[in-house]
Amino acid sequence: MPHFYISAGIQLAEGADLQLAEQGLRHLIQQTQEEPGCISFEIRQNQKDRTKFTLWECWTDPDALAAHFDADHTKKYLAQNLTTVSYIEELGPISGIAAEQNTVSHP
């Protein structure tokens, strides 16, 4: 079964403290990476506008992602209202290309 890939954009919520959000996101990364079904979970910060972030996620399947939103650490982070979601994308291989061929190796 192919993995389930997500990309999401988030930004600092109006009135939220950036340092508190950064701290909360670091903790969310650590906790989420230990969840069953999580293959990878990364959050990158925009270097020109530090109030914007991009999430890159890979899950074993959509059910694993759904369980992530039910996890206590996820609920705790979301309840703080530090960030808002700008977009969520479900991603897959380019049409007509097998997932195995979608990996590029660099010398």
Coordinates of N, CA, C and O in Angstrom, one line a residue:
M1 N 0.9 -1.2 0.0 CA 0.0 0.0 0.0 C 0.9 1.2 0.0 O 1.8 1.3 0.8
P2 N 0.6 2.2 -0.8 CA 1.4 3.4 -0.9 C 1.2 4.3 0.4 O 0.2 4.2 1.1
H3 N 2.2 5.0 0.7 CA 2.2 5.9 1.9 C 1.2 7.1 1.6 O 0.9 7.4 0.5
F4 N 0.8 7.8 2.7 CA -0.1 8.9 2.6 C 0.7 10.2 2.9 O 1.2 10.3 4.0
Y5 N 0.9 11.0 1.9 CA 1.7 12.2 2.1 C 0.8 13.5 2.2 O -0.2 13.6 1.5
I6 N 1.3 14.4 3.1 CA 0.6 15.6 3.3 C 1.6 16.8 3.3 O 2.7 16.6 3.9
S7 N 1.2 17.9 2.8 CA 1.9 19.1 2.9 C 0.9 20.1 3.5 O -0.3 20.1 3.0
A8 N 1.3 20.9 4.4 CA 0.4 21.9 5.0 C 1.1 23.2 5.3 O 2.3 23.2 5.7
G9 N 0.4 24.3 5.1 CA 1.0 25.6 5.5 C 0.3 26.1 6.7 O -0.9 26.0 6.8
I10 N 1.1 26.6 7.6 CA 0.5 27.2 8.8 C 1.2 28.5 9.1 O 2.3 28.8 8.6
Q11 N 0.5 29.4 9.8 CA 1.1 30.7 10.2 C 0.7 31.0 11.6 O -0.2 30.5 12.1
L12 N 1.5 31.9 12.1 CA 1.3 32.4 13.5 C -0.1 33.0 13.6 O -0.5 33.8 12.7
A13 N -0.9 32.6 14.6 CA -2.2 33.2 14.8 C -2.1 34.6 15.3 O -1.1 35.0 15.9
E14 N -3.1 35.4 14.9 CA -3.0 36.8 15.3 C -2.9 37.0 16.8 O -3.7 36.3 17.6
G15 N -2.0 37.7 17.3 CA -1.8 38.0 18.7 C -1.0 36.9 19.4 O -0.7 37.0 20.6
A16 N -0.6 35.8 18.7 CA 0.2 34.7 19.4 C 1.6 35.1 19.5 O 2.2 35.8 18.6
D17 N 2.3 34.5 20.4 CA 3.7 34.7 20.6 C 4.5 33.8 19.8 O 4.4 32.6 19.9
L18 N 5.5 34.3 19.0 CA 6.2 33.5 18.0 C 7.1 32.5 18.8 O 7.2 31.3 18.4
Q19 N 7.8 32.9 19.8 CA 8.7 32.0 20.6 C 7.9 30.9 21.2 O 8.3 29.7 21.1
L20 N 6.7 31.1 21.7 CA 5.9 30.1 22.2 C 5.4 29.1 21.1 O 5.4 27.9 21.4
A21 N 5.0 29.7 20.0 CA 4.6 28.8 18.9 C 5.8 27.9 18.4 O 5.6 26.7 18.2
E22 N 7.0 28.5 18.3 CA 8.2 27.7 17.9 C 8.4 26.6 18.9 O 8.7 25.4 18.5
Q23 N 8.3 26.9 20.1 CA 8.5 25.9 21.2 C 7.5 24.8 21.1 O 7.8 23.6 21.2
G24 N 6.2 25.2 20.9 CA 5.1 24.2 20.8 C 5.3 23.4 19.5 O 5.0 22.1 19.6
L25 N 5.7 23.9 18.4 CA 5.9 23.2 17.2 C 7.1 22.2 17.4 O 7.0 21.0 16.9
R26 N 8.2 22.6 18.0 CA 9.3 21.6 18.3 C 8.8 20.4 19.1 O 9.1 19.3 18.8
H27 N 8.0 20.7 20.1 CA 7.5 19.6 20.9 C 6.5 18.7 20.1 O 6.5 17.5 20.2
L28 N 5.7 19.4 19.3 CA 4.8 18.6 18.5 C 5.5 17.7 17.5 O 5.1 16.5 17.3
I29 N 6.6 18.1 17.0 CA 7.4 17.3 16.1 C 7.9 16.1 16.8 O 7.8 14.9 16.4
Q30 N 8.5 16.3 18.0 CA 9.1 15.2 18.8 C 8.0 14.2 19.1 O 8.3 13.0 19.0
Q31 N 6.9 14.6 19.6 CA 5.8 13.7 20.0 C 5.2 13.0 18.8 O 4.9 11.8 18.8
T32 N 5.0 13.7 17.7 CA 4.4 13.1 16.5 C 5.3 12.0 15.9 O 4.8 11.0 15.4
Q33 N 6.6 12.3 15.8 CA 7.5 11.3 15.2 C 7.5 10.0 15.9 O 7.9 9.0 15.3
E34 N 7.0 9.9 17.1 CA 6.9 8.7 17.9 C 5.5 8.0 17.7 O 5.4 6.8 18.2
E35 N 4.6 8.6 17.0 CA 3.3 8.0 16.9 C 3.3 6.8 15.9 O 4.1 6.8 14.9
P36 N 2.5 5.7 16.2 CA 2.4 4.6 15.3 C 1.8 5.2 14.0 O 0.9 6.0 13.9
G37 N 2.4 4.7 12.9 CA 1.9 5.1 11.6 C 2.6 6.3 11.0 O 2.4 6.7 9.9
C38 N 3.4 7.0 11.8 CA 4.1 8.2 11.3 C 5.4 7.8 10.7 O 6.3 7.2 11.4
I39 N 5.6 8.0 9.5 CA 6.8 7.7 8.8 C 7.8 8.9 8.9 O 9.0 8.8 9.2
S40 N 7.2 10.1 8.6 CA 8.0 11.3 8.8 C 7.1 12.5 9.1 O 6.0 12.5 8.6
F41 N 7.6 13.4 9.9 CA 6.8 14.6 10.3 C 7.8 15.7 10.5 O 8.6 15.7 11.4
E42 N 7.9 16.7 9.6 CA 8.8 17.8 9.6 C 8.0 19.1 9.5 O 7.0 19.2 8.8
I43 N 8.5 20.1 10.2 CA 8.0 21.4 10.1 C 9.2 22.3 9.8 O 10.2 22.3 10.5
R44 N 9.1 23.1 8.7 CA 10.1 24.0 8.3 C 9.6 25.4 8.5 O 8.4 25.7 8.2
Q45 N 10.5 26.3 8.9 CA 10.1 27.7 9.1 C 10.6 28.6 7.9 O 11.7 28.4 7.5
N46 N 9.7 29.4 7.4 CA 10.0 30.3 6.3 C 11.1 31.3 6.8 O 10.9 31.9 7.9
Q47 N 12.2 31.4 6.1 CA 13.3 32.2 6.6 C 13.1 33.7 6.3 O 13.8 34.5 6.9
K48 N 12.2 34.1 5.4 CA 11.9 35.5 5.1 C 10.8 36.0 6.0 O 10.7 37.2 6.3
D49 N 9.9 35.1 6.3 CA 8.7 35.5 7.2 C 8.6 34.4 8.2 O 8.0 33.4 8.0
R50 N 9.2 34.6 9.3 CA 9.4 33.6 10.4 C 8.0 33.2 11.0 O 7.9 32.3 11.9
T51 N 7.0 33.9 10.7 CA 5.6 33.6 11.2 C 4.9 32.5 10.3 O 3.8 32.2 10.6
K52 N 5.6 32.0 9.3 CA 5.0 31.0 8.4 C 5.8 29.8 8.5 O 7.0 29.8 8.5
F53 N 5.1 28.6 8.4 CA 5.7 27.3 8.5 C 5.1 26.4 7.4 O 4.0 26.6 7.0
T54 N 5.9 25.4 7.0 CA 5.4 24.3 6.1 C 5.6 23.0 6.8 O 6.6 22.7 7.3
L55 N 4.5 22.2 6.9 CA 4.6 20.8 7.4 C 4.7 19.9 6.2 O 4.0 20.0 5.2
W56 N 5.6 18.9 6.4 CA 5.8 17.8 5.5 C 5.5 16.5 6.3 O 6.2 16.3 7.3
E57 N 4.6 15.8 5.9 CA 4.2 14.6 6.6 C 4.1 13.4 5.7 O 3.6 13.5 4.6
C58 N 4.4 12.2 6.3 CA 4.2 11.0 5.6 C 3.7 10.0 6.6 O 4.3 9.8 7.7
W59 N 2.6 9.4 6.3 CA 1.9 8.4 7.2 C 1.7 7.1 6.5 O 1.6 7.1 5.2
T60 N 1.5 6.1 7.2 CA 1.2 4.8 6.6 C -0.1 4.7 5.8 O -0.2 4.1 4.8
D61 N -1.0 5.5 6.3 CA -2.4 5.6 5.7 C -3.2 6.7 6.3 O -2.8 7.3 7.3
P62 N -4.3 7.1 5.7 CA -5.1 8.1 6.2 C -5.6 7.9 7.6 O -5.8 8.9 8.4
D63 N -5.8 6.7 8.0 CA -6.2 6.4 9.4 C -5.1 6.8 10.4 O -5.5 7.2 11.5
A64 N -3.9 6.6 10.1 CA -2.8 7.0 11.0 C -2.8 8.6 11.2 O -2.6 9.1 12.3
L65 N -3.1 9.3 10.1 CA -3.2 10.7 10.2 C -4.4 11.1 11.1 O -4.3 12.0 11.9
A66 N -5.5 10.4 10.9 CA -6.7 10.7 11.7 C -6.4 10.5 13.2 O -6.8 11.2 14.1
A67 N -5.6 9.4 13.5 CA -5.3 9.1 14.9 C -4.4 10.2 15.4 O -4.4 10.5 16.6
H68 N -3.5 10.8 14.6 CA -2.7 11.9 15.0 C -3.5 13.1 15.6 O -3.2 13.6 16.6
F69 N -4.6 13.4 14.9 CA -5.5 14.5 15.4 C -6.2 14.1 16.7 O -6.7 15.0 17.4
D70 N -6.3 12.8 17.0 CA -6.9 12.4 18.2 C -5.9 12.3 19.4 O -6.3 12.0 20.5
A71 N -4.6 12.4 19.1 CA -3.6 12.2 20.1 C -3.6 13.4 21.1 O -3.8 14.5 20.7
D72 N -3.3 13.1 22.3 CA -3.4 14.1 23.4 C -2.4 15.3 23.1 O -2.8 16.4 23.3
H73 N -1.2 15.0 22.6 CA -0.2 16.1 22.4 C -0.7 17.0 21.2 O -0.5 18.2 21.2
T74 N -1.4 16.4 20.2 CA -1.9 17.2 19.1 C -3.0 18.1 19.6 O -3.1 19.3 19.3
K75 N -3.9 17.5 20.3 CA -5.1 18.3 20.9 C -4.6 19.4 21.8 O -5.1 20.5 21.8
K76 N -3.5 19.1 22.6 CA -3.0 20.1 23.5 C -2.4 21.3 22.7 O -2.6 22.4 23.0
Y77 N -1.6 21.0 21.6 CA -1.0 22.0 20.8 C -2.1 22.9 20.2 O -2.1 24.1 20.2
L78 N -3.1 22.2 19.5 CA -4.1 22.9 18.8 C -5.0 23.8 19.8 O -5.4 24.9 19.4
A79 N -5.2 23.4 21.0 CA -6.0 24.1 22.0 C -5.3 25.5 22.3 O -6.0 26.4 22.8
Q80 N -4.0 25.6 22.1 CA -3.3 26.8 22.4 C -3.6 27.9 21.4 O -3.3 29.1 21.7
N81 N -4.1 27.6 20.2 CA -4.4 28.5 19.2 C -3.2 29.4 18.8 O -3.3 30.6 18.7
L82 N -2.0 28.8 18.7 CA -0.8 29.5 18.4 C -0.6 29.7 16.9 O 0.0 30.7 16.4
T83 N -1.2 28.8 16.1 CA -1.1 28.9 14.6 C -2.4 28.6 14.0 O -3.3 28.0 14.6
T84 N -2.5 29.0 12.7 CA -3.7 28.7 11.9 C -3.3 28.0 10.7 O -2.1 28.2 10.2
V85 N -4.1 27.2 10.1 CA -3.8 26.4 8.9 C -4.2 27.3 7.7 O -5.3 27.8 7.6
S86 N -3.2 27.4 6.8 CA -3.4 28.1 5.5 C -3.9 27.2 4.4 O -4.8 27.6 3.6
Y87 N -3.4 26.0 4.4 CA -3.8 25.0 3.3 C -3.3 23.6 3.8 O -2.4 23.5 4.6
I88 N -4.0 22.6 3.2 CA -3.6 21.2 3.4 C -3.7 20.6 2.0 O -4.7 20.7 1.4
E89 N -2.6 19.9 1.7 CA -2.6 19.2 0.4 C -2.3 17.7 0.6 O -1.4 17.3 1.4
E90 N -3.1 16.8 0.0 CA -2.8 15.4 0.0 C -2.0 15.2 -1.3 O -2.4 15.5 -2.4
L91 N -0.8 14.5 -1.2 CA 0.1 14.4 -2.3 C 0.3 13.0 -2.7 O 0.3 12.1 -1.8
G92 N 0.6 12.8 -3.9 CA 1.0 11.4 -4.4 C 2.0 11.6 -5.6 O 2.4 12.7 -5.9
P93 N 2.3 10.4 -6.2 CA 3.3 10.5 -7.3 C 2.7 11.2 -8.5 O 1.5 11.3 -8.6
I94 N 3.6 11.7 -9.3 CA 3.1 12.3 -10.6 C 2.3 11.3 -11.4 O 2.7 10.1 -11.4
S95 N 1.2 11.7 -11.9 CA 0.3 10.8 -12.7 C 1.1 10.0 -13.7 O 1.9 10.5 -14.5
G96 N 1.0 8.7 -13.6 CA 1.6 7.8 -14.6 C 3.0 7.3 -14.2 O 3.6 6.5 -14.9
I97 N 3.5 7.8 -13.0 CA 4.8 7.3 -12.6 C 4.6 6.6 -11.3 O 4.0 7.0 -10.3
A98 N 5.2 5.4 -11.2 CA 5.1 4.5 -10.0 C 5.8 5.2 -8.9 O 6.8 5.9 -9.1
A99 N 5.3 5.0 -7.7 CA 5.9 5.6 -6.5 C 7.4 5.3 -6.4 O 8.2 6.1 -6.0
E100 N 7.8 4.0 -6.7 CA 9.2 3.6 -6.6 C 10.1 4.5 -7.6 O 11.2 4.7 -7.3
Q101 N 9.5 4.9 -8.7 CA 10.3 5.7 -9.7 C 10.3 7.1 -9.3 O 11.1 7.9 -9.9
N102 N 9.6 7.5 -8.3 CA 9.5 8.9 -7.9 C 10.6 9.4 -7.0 O 10.7 10.5 -6.6
T103 N 11.5 8.4 -6.7 CA 12.7 8.7 -5.8 C 13.8 9.1 -6.7 O 14.1 8.3 -7.7
V104 N 14.5 10.2 -6.4 CA 15.6 10.6 -7.2 C 16.9 10.4 -6.3 O 16.9 10.8 -5.2
S105 N 17.9 9.8 -6.9 CA 19.2 9.7 -6.1 C 20.2 10.7 -6.7 O 20.2 10.9 -7.9
H106 N 20.9 11.3 -5.8 CA 21.9 12.3 -6.2 C 23.3 11.8 -5.9 O 23.5 11.1 -5.0
P107 N 24.2 12.1 -6.8 CA 25.6 11.6 -6.6 C 26.2 12.1 -5.3 O 25.9 13.1 -4.8

